[in-house]
Amino acid sequence: MSSCSVIRSMRLVPFAVAIGLLGACVSAGGGKPSTRVDALYGQLDLASKGYETALQQSREGNQQASQLTLTQSLDRLKEASAHCGTTPGCDPQRFFSVFDRLLRLKDGDFDDGQNLGSDVDLSQAALAAGTTGAASLPQAQRSVTLLHGQKLSQLIAMNGPVKAALEMWLTQWRPQLMDAWVNYQYLRYQMWPQYEKADLPEALLFGIMAKESGGKVHAVSRSGASGPLQFMYATGMRFGLVSDNGFDLRFDPAASARANAEYINEQLRIFNNNLEITLGAYNGGEGRMRRTVGDDTSVSFYDPRIYNQLSQETRDYVPAVLAAAWLFQHPDSYNLRFPKIDGAPGTVTLKRPVSLSELTVCLGSAGGMRDGWFRTLRNLNPRLDPQVTQPAGAQLQLPKLLEQAYAARCVDGPWPILAADLHRAVVPVVQAPTVQAPAARGTSRYKVRRGDTLISIVRKLHCSSVQEVAEMNGLKHHHISIGQTLKLPVCR
């Protein structure tokens, strides 16, 4: 095994040794680096060592020193990587590899929201770590990053498919990623506890939901998969997502998250904690994945024996989920800023009859919600038809920050009147024009004379065809005889 192969398998060796082997890999066969390149690589090595020192200081409880060491190390790393692009002979891949390594070292080891990005918002980091607001749950930080005792980041291969998916989430899929984030923050208090109980990482839940539905509770695919985590009917039934008084529990966020956690854990047991294979089973079917993998549960999802047998949808799905989970953990490291969301749950008791649609009009952009509250209200009240008026005295779920807005805007005043007027509007129904069946066509009689042929007779009609007359009279080979009486269509 070459030293370049060894570095890919080593996860616990000292970081300085890993960097040395990595440097040998990328420079093999090349010329001797210049003095300027050597200096940049030296800065990279110092940044890596400083980062490890910051980790150790954090573990020892010296947070002030850890923060200072971390900031200095990251500044050194950023400065060196910025100069690498303009320095002949400098290998950018060396910096990318170190950056990836630092992200993997980071997970769960800084306790005060410290991050790779020096400009990261500490409240955002605390939210992701589950240490603020409604997200304050026991052992939340551990569960954010661990999967059955293993760091989630160590289970994600930062390979070509995952990197390509990262680019898609940061570009073409970015609107769905941001919508998923916002939707999830309001659903978090229902969904995350189900994952925490199952000892599964929150980032994985977000990754699956972002790819499956974007956080739309009532999403239904062309194949019939339904709910925020897109369960097929039979699979949902197997995990208790049945009909509850006519309501399909696949659309219930908490029940769906519980069933998803049970499914993921079931498949992790079957596939020996092989996360990528498990996600492939979730998308492509566990039966097919078992047949494909066989007894070798340690096989890589990207092994051609596995990868090449899967559908394109599954080949795209697995890295997309992992990339979304990775961004959930490391948004700042990819120049991504998720919006701050106060997802604390609340309720209101209706003071007057109203539908969810009317309530959306009343609330407007309260709380700075640019796109309005329709999606959130639907997500939090999945059993309700948004067009059906709910009676006074009924309780509705909504974000706590809207309780005061409801009292101020939706009980009295012009907004509920306007909302009700718009809701009662009737759109005229245009009846489709009735298509009258063509009237039965009349017939006439014609006696064949000497010199007539079927073609000459039809030409006299100017409105039929030889085939039509032949069929009306049962003629074979268009043969007619003198004195024969033919039925002919009446022209209109």
PDB file of C-alpha atoms in Angstrom, residues 157 159-166 168-169 173 211 276-277 279-285 288-289 292 300-323:
ATOM      1  CA  ALA A 157     -16.746  10.767   2.229  1.00  0.00           C
ATOM      2  CA  ASN A 159     -15.631  12.809  -2.727  1.00  0.00           C
ATOM      3  CA  GLY A 160     -16.662  14.037  -6.171  1.00  0.00           C
ATOM      4  CA  PRO A 161     -20.412  13.266  -5.876  1.00  0.00           C
ATOM      5  CA  VAL A 162     -20.698  14.949  -2.466  1.00  0.00           C
ATOM      6  CA  LYS A 163     -18.718  17.992  -3.608  1.00  0.00           C
ATOM      7  CA  ALA A 164     -20.892  18.259  -6.714  1.00  0.00           C
ATOM      8  CA  ALA A 165     -23.986  18.101  -4.497  1.00  0.00           C
ATOM      9  CA  LEU A 166     -22.532  20.812  -2.247  1.00  0.00           C
ATOM     10  CA  MET A 168     -25.816  22.307  -6.296  1.00  0.00           C
ATOM     11  CA  TRP A 169     -27.128  23.172  -2.820  1.00  0.00           C
ATOM     12  CA  TRP A 173     -30.856  24.171  -5.151  1.00  0.00           C
ATOM     13  CA  LYS A 211     -33.884  16.595  -0.250  1.00  0.00           C
ATOM     14  CA  GLU A 276     -24.511   5.672   2.644  1.00  0.00           C
ATOM     15  CA  ILE A 277     -25.938   2.203   1.921  1.00  0.00           C
ATOM     16  CA  LEU A 279     -29.690   6.116   2.651  1.00  0.00           C
ATOM     17  CA  GLY A 280     -29.599   4.272  -0.662  1.00  0.00           C
ATOM     18  CA  ALA A 281     -32.049   1.755   0.793  1.00  0.00           C
ATOM     19  CA  TYR A 282     -34.332   4.564   1.986  1.00  0.00           C
ATOM     20  CA  ASN A 283     -34.519   5.965  -1.517  1.00  0.00           C
ATOM     21  CA  GLY A 284     -34.252   2.911  -3.726  1.00  0.00           C
ATOM     22  CA  GLY A 285     -35.813   0.238  -1.517  1.00  0.00           C
ATOM     23  CA  ARG A 288     -33.074  -4.035  -3.813  1.00  0.00           C
ATOM     24  CA  MET A 289     -30.187  -2.727  -1.712  1.00  0.00           C
ATOM     25  CA  THR A 292     -27.149  -5.563  -4.444  1.00  0.00           C
ATOM     26  CA  SER A 300     -18.690   1.441  -0.207  1.00  0.00           C
ATOM     27  CA  PHE A 301     -21.807   2.914  -1.796  1.00  0.00           C
ATOM     28  CA  TYR A 302     -19.478   4.240  -4.506  1.00  0.00           C
ATOM     29  CA  ASP A 303     -17.957   0.836  -5.282  1.00  0.00           C
ATOM     30  CA  PRO A 304     -18.748   0.254  -8.994  1.00  0.00           C
ATOM     31  CA  ARG A 305     -20.297  -3.107  -8.101  1.00  0.00           C
ATOM     32  CA  ILE A 306     -22.912  -1.204  -6.088  1.00  0.00           C
ATOM     33  CA  TYR A 307     -22.993   2.272  -7.608  1.00  0.00           C
ATOM     34  CA  ASN A 308     -23.385   1.120 -11.204  1.00  0.00           C
ATOM     35  CA  GLN A 309     -26.384  -1.078 -10.373  1.00  0.00           C
ATOM     36  CA  LEU A 310     -28.417   1.710  -8.768  1.00  0.00           C
ATOM     37  CA  SER A 311     -30.846   4.073 -10.438  1.00  0.00           C
ATOM     38  CA  GLN A 312     -29.672   7.572 -11.295  1.00  0.00           C
ATOM     39  CA  GLU A 313     -32.122   8.910  -8.732  1.00  0.00           C
ATOM     40  CA  THR A 314     -30.473   6.921  -5.925  1.00  0.00           C
ATOM     41  CA  ARG A 315     -26.959   7.784  -7.133  1.00  0.00           C
ATOM     42  CA  ASP A 316     -27.924  11.469  -6.868  1.00  0.00           C
ATOM     43  CA  TYR A 317     -29.979  11.131  -3.689  1.00  0.00           C
ATOM     44  CA  VAL A 318     -27.328   9.805  -1.294  1.00  0.00           C
ATOM     45  CA  PRO A 319     -24.660  12.495  -1.861  1.00  0.00           C
ATOM     46  CA  ALA A 320     -27.368  15.185  -1.912  1.00  0.00           C
ATOM     47  CA  VAL A 321     -28.594  14.181   1.564  1.00  0.00           C
ATOM     48  CA  LEU A 322     -25.041  14.002   2.914  1.00  0.00           C
ATOM     49  CA  ALA A 323     -24.140  17.370   1.402  1.00  0.00           C
TER      50      ALA A 323
END
